[in-house]
JSON list of C-alpha atoms in Angstrom, two decimals:
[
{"chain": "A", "resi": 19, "resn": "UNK", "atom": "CA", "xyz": [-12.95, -5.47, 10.80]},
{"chain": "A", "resi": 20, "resn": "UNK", "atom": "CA", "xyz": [-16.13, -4.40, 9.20]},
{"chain": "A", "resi": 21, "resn": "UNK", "atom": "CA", "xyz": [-16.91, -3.83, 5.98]},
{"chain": "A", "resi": 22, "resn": "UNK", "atom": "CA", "xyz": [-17.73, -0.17, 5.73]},
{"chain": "A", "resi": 23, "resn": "UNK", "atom": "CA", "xyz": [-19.60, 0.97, 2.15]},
{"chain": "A", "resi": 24, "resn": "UNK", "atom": "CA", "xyz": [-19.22, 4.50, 3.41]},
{"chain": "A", "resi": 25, "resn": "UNK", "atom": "CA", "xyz": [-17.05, 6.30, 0.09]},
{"chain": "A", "resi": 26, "resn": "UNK", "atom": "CA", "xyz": [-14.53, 7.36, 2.98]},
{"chain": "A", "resi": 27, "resn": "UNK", "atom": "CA", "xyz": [-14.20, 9.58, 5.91]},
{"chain": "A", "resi": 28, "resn": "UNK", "atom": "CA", "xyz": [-10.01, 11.29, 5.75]},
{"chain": "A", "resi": 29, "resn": "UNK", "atom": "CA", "xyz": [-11.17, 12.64, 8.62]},
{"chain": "A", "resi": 30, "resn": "UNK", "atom": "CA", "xyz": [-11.60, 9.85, 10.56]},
{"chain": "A", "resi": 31, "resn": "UNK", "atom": "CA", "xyz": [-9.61, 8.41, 13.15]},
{"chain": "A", "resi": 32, "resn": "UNK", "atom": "CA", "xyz": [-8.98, 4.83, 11.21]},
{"chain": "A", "resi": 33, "resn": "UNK", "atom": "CA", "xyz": [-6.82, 6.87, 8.46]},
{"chain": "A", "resi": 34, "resn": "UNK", "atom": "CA", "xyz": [-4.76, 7.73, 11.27]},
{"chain": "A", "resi": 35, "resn": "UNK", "atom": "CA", "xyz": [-4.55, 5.20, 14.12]},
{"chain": "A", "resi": 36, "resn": "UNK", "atom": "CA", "xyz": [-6.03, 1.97, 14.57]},
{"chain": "A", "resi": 37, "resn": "UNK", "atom": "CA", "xyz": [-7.04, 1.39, 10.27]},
{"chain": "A", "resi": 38, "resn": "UNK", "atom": "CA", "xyz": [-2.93, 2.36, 9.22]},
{"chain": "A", "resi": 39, "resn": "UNK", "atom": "CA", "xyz": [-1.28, -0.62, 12.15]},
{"chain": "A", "resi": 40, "resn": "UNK", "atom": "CA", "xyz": [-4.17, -2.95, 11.04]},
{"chain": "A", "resi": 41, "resn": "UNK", "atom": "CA", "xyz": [-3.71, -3.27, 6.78]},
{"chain": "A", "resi": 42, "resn": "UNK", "atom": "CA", "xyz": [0.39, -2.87, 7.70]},
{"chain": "A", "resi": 43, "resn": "UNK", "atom": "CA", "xyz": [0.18, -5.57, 9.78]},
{"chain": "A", "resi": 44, "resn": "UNK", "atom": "CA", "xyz": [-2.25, -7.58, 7.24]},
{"chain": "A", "resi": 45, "resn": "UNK", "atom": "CA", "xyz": [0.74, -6.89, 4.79]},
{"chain": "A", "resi": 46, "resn": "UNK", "atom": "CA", "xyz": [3.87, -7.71, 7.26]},
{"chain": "A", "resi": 47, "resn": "UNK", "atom": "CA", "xyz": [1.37, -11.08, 7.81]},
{"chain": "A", "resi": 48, "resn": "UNK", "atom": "CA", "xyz": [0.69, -11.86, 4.37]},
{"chain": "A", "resi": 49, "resn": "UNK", "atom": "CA", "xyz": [4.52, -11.18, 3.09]},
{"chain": "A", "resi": 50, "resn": "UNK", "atom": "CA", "xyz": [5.90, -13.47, 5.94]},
{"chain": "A", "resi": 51, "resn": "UNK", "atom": "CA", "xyz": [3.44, -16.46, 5.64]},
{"chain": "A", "resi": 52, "resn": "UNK", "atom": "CA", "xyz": [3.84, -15.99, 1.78]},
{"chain": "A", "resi": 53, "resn": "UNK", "atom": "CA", "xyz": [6.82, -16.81, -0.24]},
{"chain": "A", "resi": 54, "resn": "UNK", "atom": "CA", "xyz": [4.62, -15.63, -3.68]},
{"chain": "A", "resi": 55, "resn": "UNK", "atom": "CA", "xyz": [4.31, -12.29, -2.24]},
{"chain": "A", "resi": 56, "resn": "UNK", "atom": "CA", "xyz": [8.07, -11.75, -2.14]},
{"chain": "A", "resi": 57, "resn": "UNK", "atom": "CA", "xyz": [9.43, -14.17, -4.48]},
{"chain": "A", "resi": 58, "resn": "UNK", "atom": "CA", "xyz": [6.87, -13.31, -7.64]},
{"chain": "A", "resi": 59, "resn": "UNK", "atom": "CA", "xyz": [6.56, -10.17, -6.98]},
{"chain": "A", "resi": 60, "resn": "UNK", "atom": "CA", "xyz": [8.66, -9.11, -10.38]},
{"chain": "A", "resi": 61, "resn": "UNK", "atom": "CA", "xyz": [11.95, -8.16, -8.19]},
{"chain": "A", "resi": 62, "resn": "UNK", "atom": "CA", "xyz": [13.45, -11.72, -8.95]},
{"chain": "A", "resi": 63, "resn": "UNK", "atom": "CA", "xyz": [15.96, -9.55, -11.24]},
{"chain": "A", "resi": 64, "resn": "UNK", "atom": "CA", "xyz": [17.48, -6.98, -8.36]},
{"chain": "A", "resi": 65, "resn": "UNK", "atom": "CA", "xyz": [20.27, -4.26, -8.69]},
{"chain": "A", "resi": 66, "resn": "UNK", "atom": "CA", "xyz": [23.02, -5.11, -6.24]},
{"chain": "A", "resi": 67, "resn": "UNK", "atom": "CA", "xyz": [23.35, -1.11, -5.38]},
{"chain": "A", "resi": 68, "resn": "UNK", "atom": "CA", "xyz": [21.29, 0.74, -3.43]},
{"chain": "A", "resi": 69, "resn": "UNK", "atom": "CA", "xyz": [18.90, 3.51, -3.89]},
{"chain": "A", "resi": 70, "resn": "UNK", "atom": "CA", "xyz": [17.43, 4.54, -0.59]},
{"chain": "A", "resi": 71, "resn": "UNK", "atom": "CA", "xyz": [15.33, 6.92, -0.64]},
{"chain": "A", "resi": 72, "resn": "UNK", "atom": "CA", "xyz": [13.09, 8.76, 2.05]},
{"chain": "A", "resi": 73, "resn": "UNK", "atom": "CA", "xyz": [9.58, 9.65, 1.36]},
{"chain": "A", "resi": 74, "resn": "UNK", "atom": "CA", "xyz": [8.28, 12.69, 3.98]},
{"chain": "A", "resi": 75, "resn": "UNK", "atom": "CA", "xyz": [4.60, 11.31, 4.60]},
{"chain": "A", "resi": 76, "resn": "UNK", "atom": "CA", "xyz": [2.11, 14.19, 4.06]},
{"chain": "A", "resi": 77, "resn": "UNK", "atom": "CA", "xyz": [-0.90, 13.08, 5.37]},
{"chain": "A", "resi": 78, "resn": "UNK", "atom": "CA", "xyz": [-2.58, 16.21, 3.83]},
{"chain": "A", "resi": 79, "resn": "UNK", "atom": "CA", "xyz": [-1.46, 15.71, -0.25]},
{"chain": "A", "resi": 80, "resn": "UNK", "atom": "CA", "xyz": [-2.51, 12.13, 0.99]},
{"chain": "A", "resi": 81, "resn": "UNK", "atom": "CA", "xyz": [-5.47, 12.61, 2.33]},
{"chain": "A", "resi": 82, "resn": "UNK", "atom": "CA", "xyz": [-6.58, 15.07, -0.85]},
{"chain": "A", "resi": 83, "resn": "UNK", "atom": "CA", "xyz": [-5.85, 12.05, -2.87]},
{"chain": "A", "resi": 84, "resn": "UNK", "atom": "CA", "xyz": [-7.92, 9.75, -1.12]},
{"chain": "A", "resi": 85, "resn": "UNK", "atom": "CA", "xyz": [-10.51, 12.22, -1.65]},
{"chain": "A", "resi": 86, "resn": "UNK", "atom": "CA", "xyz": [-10.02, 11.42, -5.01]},
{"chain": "A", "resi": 87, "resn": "UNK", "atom": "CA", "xyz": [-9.79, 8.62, -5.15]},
{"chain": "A", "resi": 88, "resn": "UNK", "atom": "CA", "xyz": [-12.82, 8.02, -3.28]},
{"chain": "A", "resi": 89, "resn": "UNK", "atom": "CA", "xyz": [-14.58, 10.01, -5.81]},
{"chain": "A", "resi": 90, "resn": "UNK", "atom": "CA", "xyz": [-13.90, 7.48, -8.56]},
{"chain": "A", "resi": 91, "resn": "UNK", "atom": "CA", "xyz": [-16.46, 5.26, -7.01]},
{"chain": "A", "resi": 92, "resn": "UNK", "atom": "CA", "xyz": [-14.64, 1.98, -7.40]},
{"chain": "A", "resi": 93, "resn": "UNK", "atom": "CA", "xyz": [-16.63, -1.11, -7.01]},
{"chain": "A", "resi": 94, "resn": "UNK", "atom": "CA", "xyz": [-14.87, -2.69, -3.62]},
{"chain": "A", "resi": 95, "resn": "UNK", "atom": "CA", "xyz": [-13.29, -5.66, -5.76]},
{"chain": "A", "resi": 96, "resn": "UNK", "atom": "CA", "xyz": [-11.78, -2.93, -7.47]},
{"chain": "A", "resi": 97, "resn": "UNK", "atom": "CA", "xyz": [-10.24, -1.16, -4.80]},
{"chain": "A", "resi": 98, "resn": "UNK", "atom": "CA", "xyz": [-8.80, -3.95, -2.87]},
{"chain": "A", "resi": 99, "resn": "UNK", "atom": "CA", "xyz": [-7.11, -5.26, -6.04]},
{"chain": "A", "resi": 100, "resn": "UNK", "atom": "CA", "xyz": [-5.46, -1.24, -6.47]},
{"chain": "A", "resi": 101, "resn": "UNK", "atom": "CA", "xyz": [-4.64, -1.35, -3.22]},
{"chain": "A", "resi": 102, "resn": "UNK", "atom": "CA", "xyz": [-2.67, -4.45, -3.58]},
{"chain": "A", "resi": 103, "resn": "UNK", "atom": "CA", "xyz": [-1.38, -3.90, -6.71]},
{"chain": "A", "resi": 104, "resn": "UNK", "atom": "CA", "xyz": [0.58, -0.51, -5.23]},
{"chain": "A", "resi": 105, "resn": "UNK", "atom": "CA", "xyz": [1.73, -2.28, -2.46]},
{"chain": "A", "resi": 106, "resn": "UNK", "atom": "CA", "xyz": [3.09, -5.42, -4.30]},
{"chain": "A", "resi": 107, "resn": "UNK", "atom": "CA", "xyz": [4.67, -2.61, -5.97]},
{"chain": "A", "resi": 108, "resn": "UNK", "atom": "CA", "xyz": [6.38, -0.93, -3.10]},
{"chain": "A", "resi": 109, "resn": "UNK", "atom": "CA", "xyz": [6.46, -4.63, -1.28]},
{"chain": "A", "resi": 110, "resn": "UNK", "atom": "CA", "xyz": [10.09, -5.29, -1.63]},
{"chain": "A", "resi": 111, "resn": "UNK", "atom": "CA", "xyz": [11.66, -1.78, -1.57]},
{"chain": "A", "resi": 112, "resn": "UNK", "atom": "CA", "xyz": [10.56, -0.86, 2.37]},
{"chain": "A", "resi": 113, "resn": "UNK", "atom": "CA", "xyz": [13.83, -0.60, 3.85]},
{"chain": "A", "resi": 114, "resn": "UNK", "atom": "CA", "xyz": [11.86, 0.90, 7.19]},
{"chain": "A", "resi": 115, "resn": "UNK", "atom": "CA", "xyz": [8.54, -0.54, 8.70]},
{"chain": "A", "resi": 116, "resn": "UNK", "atom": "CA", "xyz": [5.60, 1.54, 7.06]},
{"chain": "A", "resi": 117, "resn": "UNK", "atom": "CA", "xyz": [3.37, 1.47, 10.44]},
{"chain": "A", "resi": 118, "resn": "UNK", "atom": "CA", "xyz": [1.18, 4.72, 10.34]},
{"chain": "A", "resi": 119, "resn": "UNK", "atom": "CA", "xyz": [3.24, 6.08, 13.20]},
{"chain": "A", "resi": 120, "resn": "UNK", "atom": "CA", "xyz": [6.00, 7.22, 11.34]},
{"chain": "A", "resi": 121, "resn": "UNK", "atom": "CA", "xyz": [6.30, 10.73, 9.28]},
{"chain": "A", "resi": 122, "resn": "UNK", "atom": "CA", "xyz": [8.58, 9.26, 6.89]},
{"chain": "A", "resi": 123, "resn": "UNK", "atom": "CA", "xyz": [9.46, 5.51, 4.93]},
{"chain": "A", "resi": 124, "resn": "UNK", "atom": "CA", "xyz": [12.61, 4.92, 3.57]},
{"chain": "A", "resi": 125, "resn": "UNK", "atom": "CA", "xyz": [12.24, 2.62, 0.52]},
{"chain": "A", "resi": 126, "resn": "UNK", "atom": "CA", "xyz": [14.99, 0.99, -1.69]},
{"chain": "A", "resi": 127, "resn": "UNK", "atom": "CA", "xyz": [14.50, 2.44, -4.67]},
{"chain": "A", "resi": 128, "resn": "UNK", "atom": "CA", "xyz": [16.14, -0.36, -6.69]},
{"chain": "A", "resi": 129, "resn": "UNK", "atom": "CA", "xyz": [13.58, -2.46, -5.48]},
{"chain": "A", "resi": 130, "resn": "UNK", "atom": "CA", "xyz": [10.62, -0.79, -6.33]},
{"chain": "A", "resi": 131, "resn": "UNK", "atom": "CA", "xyz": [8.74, -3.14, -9.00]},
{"chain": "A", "resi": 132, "resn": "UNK", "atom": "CA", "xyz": [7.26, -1.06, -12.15]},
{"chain": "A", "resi": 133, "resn": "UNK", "atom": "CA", "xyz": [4.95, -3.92, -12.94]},
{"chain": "A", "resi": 134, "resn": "UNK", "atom": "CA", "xyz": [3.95, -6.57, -10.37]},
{"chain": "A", "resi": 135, "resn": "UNK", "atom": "CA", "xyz": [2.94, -9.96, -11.22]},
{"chain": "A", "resi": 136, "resn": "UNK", "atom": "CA", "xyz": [-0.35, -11.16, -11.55]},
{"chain": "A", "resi": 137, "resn": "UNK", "atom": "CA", "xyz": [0.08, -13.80, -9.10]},
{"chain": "A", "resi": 138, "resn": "UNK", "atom": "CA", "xyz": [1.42, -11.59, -6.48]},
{"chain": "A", "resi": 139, "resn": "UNK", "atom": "CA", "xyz": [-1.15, -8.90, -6.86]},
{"chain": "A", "resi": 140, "resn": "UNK", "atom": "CA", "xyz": [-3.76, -11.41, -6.61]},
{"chain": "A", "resi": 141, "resn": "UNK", "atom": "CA", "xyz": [-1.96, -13.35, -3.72]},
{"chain": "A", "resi": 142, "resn": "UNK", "atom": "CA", "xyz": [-1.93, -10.09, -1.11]},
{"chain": "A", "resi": 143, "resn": "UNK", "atom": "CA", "xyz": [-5.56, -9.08, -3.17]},
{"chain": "A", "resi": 144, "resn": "UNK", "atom": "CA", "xyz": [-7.23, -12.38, -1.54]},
{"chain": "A", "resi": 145, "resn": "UNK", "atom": "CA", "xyz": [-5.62, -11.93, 1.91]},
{"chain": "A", "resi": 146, "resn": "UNK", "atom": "CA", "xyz": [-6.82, -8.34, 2.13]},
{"chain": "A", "resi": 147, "resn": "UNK", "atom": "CA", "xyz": [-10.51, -8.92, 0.73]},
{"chain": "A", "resi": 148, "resn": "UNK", "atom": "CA", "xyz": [-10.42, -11.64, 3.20]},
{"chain": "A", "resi": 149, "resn": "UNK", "atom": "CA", "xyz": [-9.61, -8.93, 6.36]},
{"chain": "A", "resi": 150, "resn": "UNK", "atom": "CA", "xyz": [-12.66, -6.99, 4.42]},
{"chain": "A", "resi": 151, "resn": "UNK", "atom": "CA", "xyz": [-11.18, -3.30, 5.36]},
{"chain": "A", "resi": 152, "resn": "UNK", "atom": "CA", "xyz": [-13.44, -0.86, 4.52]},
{"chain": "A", "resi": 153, "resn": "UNK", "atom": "CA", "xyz": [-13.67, 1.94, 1.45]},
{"chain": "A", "resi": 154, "resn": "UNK", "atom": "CA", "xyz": [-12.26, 4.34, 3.33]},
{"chain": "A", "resi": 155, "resn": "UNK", "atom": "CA", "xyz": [-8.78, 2.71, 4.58]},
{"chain": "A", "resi": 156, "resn": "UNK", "atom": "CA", "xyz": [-8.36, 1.46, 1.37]},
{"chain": "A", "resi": 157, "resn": "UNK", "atom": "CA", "xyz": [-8.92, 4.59, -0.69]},
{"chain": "A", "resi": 158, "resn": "UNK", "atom": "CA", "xyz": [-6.41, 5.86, 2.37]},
{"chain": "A", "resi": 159, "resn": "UNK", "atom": "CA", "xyz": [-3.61, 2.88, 1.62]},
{"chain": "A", "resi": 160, "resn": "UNK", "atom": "CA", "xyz": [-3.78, 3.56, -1.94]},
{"chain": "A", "resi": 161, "resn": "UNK", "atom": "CA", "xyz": [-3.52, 7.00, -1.74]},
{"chain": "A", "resi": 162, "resn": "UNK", "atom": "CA", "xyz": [-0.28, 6.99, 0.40]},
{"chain": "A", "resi": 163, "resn": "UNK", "atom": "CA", "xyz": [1.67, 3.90, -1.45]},
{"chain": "A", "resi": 164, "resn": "UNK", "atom": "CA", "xyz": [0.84, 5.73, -4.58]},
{"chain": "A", "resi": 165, "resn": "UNK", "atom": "CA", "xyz": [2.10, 8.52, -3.04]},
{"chain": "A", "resi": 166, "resn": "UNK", "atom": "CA", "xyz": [5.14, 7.00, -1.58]},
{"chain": "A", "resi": 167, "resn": "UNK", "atom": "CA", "xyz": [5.27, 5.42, -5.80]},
{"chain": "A", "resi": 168, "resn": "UNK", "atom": "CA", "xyz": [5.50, 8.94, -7.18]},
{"chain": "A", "resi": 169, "resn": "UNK", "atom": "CA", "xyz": [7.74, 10.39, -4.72]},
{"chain": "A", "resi": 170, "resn": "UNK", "atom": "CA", "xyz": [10.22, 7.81, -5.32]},
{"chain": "A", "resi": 171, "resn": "UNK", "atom": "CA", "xyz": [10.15, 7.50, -8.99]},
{"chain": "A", "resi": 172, "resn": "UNK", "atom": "CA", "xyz": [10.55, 11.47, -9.15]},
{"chain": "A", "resi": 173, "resn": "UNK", "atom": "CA", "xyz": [13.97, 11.51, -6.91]}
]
C-alpha cells in the first residue's frame, strides 16, 4: 500500500473496507510469525478468570476521534509507533477477530496490557512501517483500539 501524507480522509472508503482487513491482517501476520509480539507483550503474568467484555464499535465517536487525532499532526514515525503501541495493548485480550466487518469485538479484559513492552511495541512498530499504511488508516486504527482501550477499562 501507498504511503499517503494526506492528514486523513474518515470519509473515505479505506476507514471502512479494504484499509480495516489490510492493518488486521498485518497484525493477525505479525502476531503469528512473531513469538515477541505475544510472549513480551507484558501479559506473561495472566489472571486465570475471565473478563470478557464486548465493545459496540461506533464508527462515528471513532471516526470524531480520528479527526482528532489527525489534527495533532504527528510526524508518521510517530503515528505508526501509537498505533502499535494500542494494539500491543489490546494484542492479547481479542477473544473475537477484529476484521472491520464486525459492529462489535469481544476482548478479554484480563488480558488487556496497561503498559506494553518496549520490545513488543517496537516489534509490530517495524512490521507496520514496513506495510507503510497511510496517515489516514492509522489515525483510523488508533482511534478505534483506543476506543476499544477506554471502553473496556470503563466496564
Amino acid at each position: 500500500m501507498a504511503h499517503d501524507d494526506k492528514q486523513g480522509n474518515p470519509d473515505s472508503m479505506l476507514f471502512w473496507q479494504g484499509g480495516l482487513k489490510q492493518i488486521d491482517d498485518l497484525v493477525q501476520n505479525v502476531k503469528n510469525s512473531s513469538s515477541a509480539v505475544g510472549a513480551s507483550s507484558g501479559s506473561e503474568k495472566r489472571n486465570a478468570v475471565k473478563n470478557i467484555v464486548s465493545v459496540a464499535l461506533d464508527k462515528e465517536a471513532i471516526k470524531k476521534r480520528a479527526e482528532e487525532i489527525a489534527s495533532w499532526k504527528n510526524p508518521y514515525d510517530v503515528s505508526v509507533w501509537l498505533f502499535a503501541e494500542a494494539e500491543t495493548r489490546l494484542a492479547d485480550a481479542y477473544v473475537t477477530v477484529l476484521d472491520g466487518t464486525s459492529a462489535s469485538v469481544q476482548i478479554d479484559a484480563s488480558k488487556v496490557v496497561e503498559s506494553p513492552s518496549r520490545e513488543a511495541t517496537d516489534s509490530l512498530a517495524r512490521a507496520i512501517y514496513a506495510r507503510r499504511p497511510g496517515l489516514p488508516e492509522l489515525h483510523w486504527f488508533l482511534a478505534e483500539r483506543r476506543y476499544i482501550y477506554e471502553k473496556v477499562k470503563g466496564a
